[in-house]
Short mmCIF file of C-alpha atoms in Angstrom, two decimals:
data_model
loop_
_atom_site.label_atom_id
_atom_site.label_comp_id
_atom_site.label_asym_id
_atom_site.label_seq_id
_atom_site.Cartn_x
_atom_site.Cartn_y
_atom_site.Cartn_z
CA MET A 1 -44.42 63.35 -90.61
CA ALA A 2 -43.54 60.94 -87.61
CA ASP A 3 -40.09 61.58 -85.85
CA ALA A 4 -38.07 58.38 -86.14
CA ILE A 5 -38.00 55.68 -83.53
CA ARG A 6 -34.39 56.28 -81.53
CA THR A 7 -32.55 53.07 -80.53
CA MET A 8 -29.56 52.26 -78.51
CA ARG A 9 -26.44 51.89 -80.04
CA ALA A 10 -24.91 48.41 -79.67
CA LYS A 11 -21.68 49.74 -78.45
CA ASP A 12 -23.28 51.40 -75.45
CA VAL A 13 -23.85 48.07 -74.34
CA ILE A 14 -21.66 47.39 -71.13
CA ALA A 15 -19.34 44.41 -71.55
CA ALA A 16 -19.83 42.00 -68.61
CA LYS A 17 -16.56 40.96 -67.68
CA LEU A 18 -14.81 44.55 -67.68
CA ALA A 19 -15.54 45.12 -64.53
CA SER A 20 -13.87 45.47 -60.85
CA CYS A 21 -14.46 44.15 -57.39
CA TYR A 22 -12.87 45.30 -54.16
CA ALA A 23 -13.23 44.08 -50.78
CA THR A 24 -12.28 46.13 -47.74
CA ILE A 25 -12.01 44.18 -44.13
CA ASP A 26 -11.43 45.62 -41.31
CA GLY A 27 -9.88 48.77 -42.86
CA ASN A 28 -7.84 46.39 -45.47
CA ARG A 29 -8.88 46.66 -49.18
CA TYR A 30 -8.50 43.80 -51.59
CA LEU A 31 -8.59 43.00 -54.71
CA LEU A 32 -11.46 40.61 -55.24
CA MET A 33 -9.80 38.77 -58.36
CA GLN A 34 -11.05 35.64 -58.09
CA ALA A 35 -14.52 36.86 -58.64
CA LYS A 36 -15.95 34.97 -61.39
CA SER A 37 -19.31 36.84 -60.89
CA LEU A 38 -21.53 38.96 -58.18
CA GLU A 39 -24.86 40.00 -58.38
CA ALA A 40 -26.31 42.70 -55.46
CA LYS A 41 -30.31 43.33 -55.70
CA VAL A 42 -32.50 45.52 -53.21
CA GLU A 43 -35.90 42.88 -52.80
CA LYS A 44 -38.76 45.91 -51.46
CA ASP A 45 -41.24 44.52 -49.00
CA LYS A 46 -44.62 45.77 -50.32
CA GLN A 47 -47.79 46.03 -47.30
CA GLU A 48 -51.60 46.14 -49.76
CA VAL A 49 -53.33 49.06 -48.79
CA ALA A 50 -56.93 49.14 -48.80
CA ILE A 51 -58.25 52.48 -50.51
CA LEU A 52 -62.02 53.51 -49.80
CA GLY A 53 -63.93 54.31 -53.09
CA ARG A 54 -61.54 51.53 -55.38
CA THR A 55 -62.22 48.21 -55.76
CA GLY A 56 -58.48 47.28 -56.29
CA LYS A 57 -55.74 47.66 -53.63
CA GLY A 58 -52.92 50.06 -53.64
CA HIS A 59 -49.14 48.90 -52.41
CA LYS A 60 -46.96 50.63 -50.51
CA THR A 61 -43.12 49.57 -49.58
CA VAL A 62 -42.34 49.47 -46.07
CA SER A 63 -38.76 48.49 -46.08
CA TRP A 64 -36.31 46.73 -47.93
CA ASN A 65 -33.71 43.78 -47.91
CA GLY A 66 -30.08 43.64 -49.32
CA THR A 67 -29.20 40.33 -50.85
CA GLY A 68 -26.23 39.23 -52.90
CA SER A 69 -24.31 36.35 -54.50
CA MET A 70 -21.10 35.42 -55.76
CA THR A 71 -18.86 32.73 -57.73
CA ILE A 72 -15.49 32.95 -56.70
CA TYR A 73 -12.59 30.80 -57.56
CA ASN A 74 -11.50 29.02 -54.53
CA ASN A 75 -7.85 30.20 -54.36
CA THR A 76 -7.65 32.31 -51.45
CA SER A 77 -8.66 31.87 -47.84
CA MET A 78 -10.07 35.21 -47.17
CA PHE A 79 -13.25 34.55 -46.18
CA THR A 80 -12.63 30.79 -44.55
CA LYS A 81 -9.99 32.94 -41.95
CA LEU A 82 -13.15 35.19 -41.05
CA LEU A 83 -15.74 31.83 -40.93
CA LYS A 84 -12.95 30.44 -39.07
CA THR A 85 -12.65 34.06 -36.25
CA TYR A 86 -16.59 33.60 -35.96
CA LYS A 87 -16.56 30.16 -34.91
CA ASP A 88 -13.23 30.52 -32.46
CA THR A 89 -14.58 33.98 -30.95
CA GLY A 90 -18.55 34.04 -31.76
CA GLN A 91 -17.64 37.65 -33.27
CA ASP A 92 -19.39 38.02 -36.32
CA PHE A 93 -17.54 40.08 -39.51
CA TYR A 94 -19.21 42.73 -41.49
CA PHE A 95 -16.88 44.28 -44.71
CA ASP A 96 -17.72 46.68 -47.56
CA ILE A 97 -17.50 44.98 -51.59
CA GLN A 98 -17.06 47.82 -54.08
CA ILE A 99 -18.32 47.06 -57.78
CA THR A 100 -17.13 49.00 -60.62
CA ASN A 101 -18.84 48.59 -64.16
CA GLU A 102 -17.20 50.24 -66.91
CA ASP A 103 -16.82 49.94 -70.73
CA PRO A 104 -14.47 52.22 -72.22
CA THR A 105 -15.97 51.49 -76.07
CA SER A 106 -19.78 52.30 -74.16
CA ASP A 107 -20.89 56.11 -73.78
CA ALA A 108 -22.33 54.97 -70.70
CA GLY A 109 -19.19 55.62 -68.75
CA ARG A 110 -19.01 54.05 -65.53
CA GLN A 111 -21.00 53.14 -62.71
CA THR A 112 -19.63 51.99 -58.74
CA ILE A 113 -21.55 50.59 -56.28
CA ILE A 114 -20.47 50.26 -52.54
CA LEU A 115 -22.28 47.39 -50.46
CA LYS A 116 -22.56 48.01 -46.90
CA ASP A 117 -21.73 45.90 -44.38
CA CYS A 118 -21.85 42.68 -46.00
CA ASN A 119 -22.24 39.47 -43.97
CA LEU A 120 -21.67 36.36 -45.35
CA ASP A 121 -24.81 33.54 -45.50
CA SER A 122 -22.13 30.31 -45.33
CA GLY A 123 -19.13 29.31 -46.94
CA VAL A 124 -17.06 26.20 -48.13
CA ILE A 125 -13.85 25.82 -46.06
CA ALA A 126 -12.52 22.95 -48.02
CA ALA A 127 -13.88 21.18 -51.38
CA PHE A 128 -12.53 18.95 -53.89
CA ASP A 129 -13.71 17.29 -57.34
CA ALA A 130 -11.58 14.83 -58.73
CA ASP A 131 -13.60 14.98 -61.93
CA GLY A 132 -13.44 18.80 -61.90
CA ASP A 133 -11.14 21.97 -63.91
CA TRP A 134 -10.73 24.31 -61.20
CA LEU A 135 -12.35 24.93 -57.53
CA GLU A 136 -15.23 27.64 -57.18
CA GLN A 137 -17.65 28.33 -54.67
CA ASP A 138 -21.00 30.34 -54.25
CA VAL A 139 -21.06 32.59 -51.39
CA ASP A 140 -24.79 34.48 -50.88
CA PHE A 141 -24.58 37.48 -48.96
CA THR A 142 -26.71 40.03 -47.19
CA PHE A 143 -25.83 43.67 -47.13
CA GLU A 144 -27.36 46.33 -45.12
CA ASP A 145 -26.80 49.80 -47.27
CA PHE A 146 -24.92 51.15 -50.14
CA GLU A 147 -23.48 53.84 -51.95
CA MET A 148 -23.85 54.57 -55.03
CA PRO A 149 -20.61 57.36 -55.59
CA GLU A 150 -20.42 57.01 -59.41
CA GLU A 151 -23.60 56.46 -61.98
CA PHE A 152 -23.60 55.90 -65.65
CA ASN A 153 -24.21 58.72 -68.20
CA GLN A 154 -27.61 58.98 -69.97
CA LEU A 155 -27.16 57.99 -73.40
CA ASP A 156 -28.13 60.12 -76.19
CA GLY A 157 -31.64 59.80 -76.96
CA MET A 158 -32.90 59.00 -73.72
CA GLN A 159 -34.63 62.31 -73.03
#
């Protein structure tokens, strides 16, 4: 008799809204409660490798690049002030973003990622929309490193 197929329990899906997000700028930690969404990803740079005795090429990762984007409600001057400082002084700014995902219903527990040395690509400094509901802005950024001080638990049945 074959083993029964194991499937994930619905309760173990992580609710997307149950997260926290903090920015550390110049040693000060701020709750980014105006963040609506955030996605950070690592893009690997691969080079083709010709291999003797094979008709197909292999691929070797040679570097990576950290990029991210977030949508925030435009009700803070935090990022605008950083852009103004850069405009006025030429001194660029780097900061960390900490994201924790934790759904108390899920046995997965919590995961925390810290994006190190984030740097904005651009920022909206003024906006209005006479036909809109609220002000939002999309913010693209890069990051130089990341840490994972907490990782999700391995769910029952994964191994």
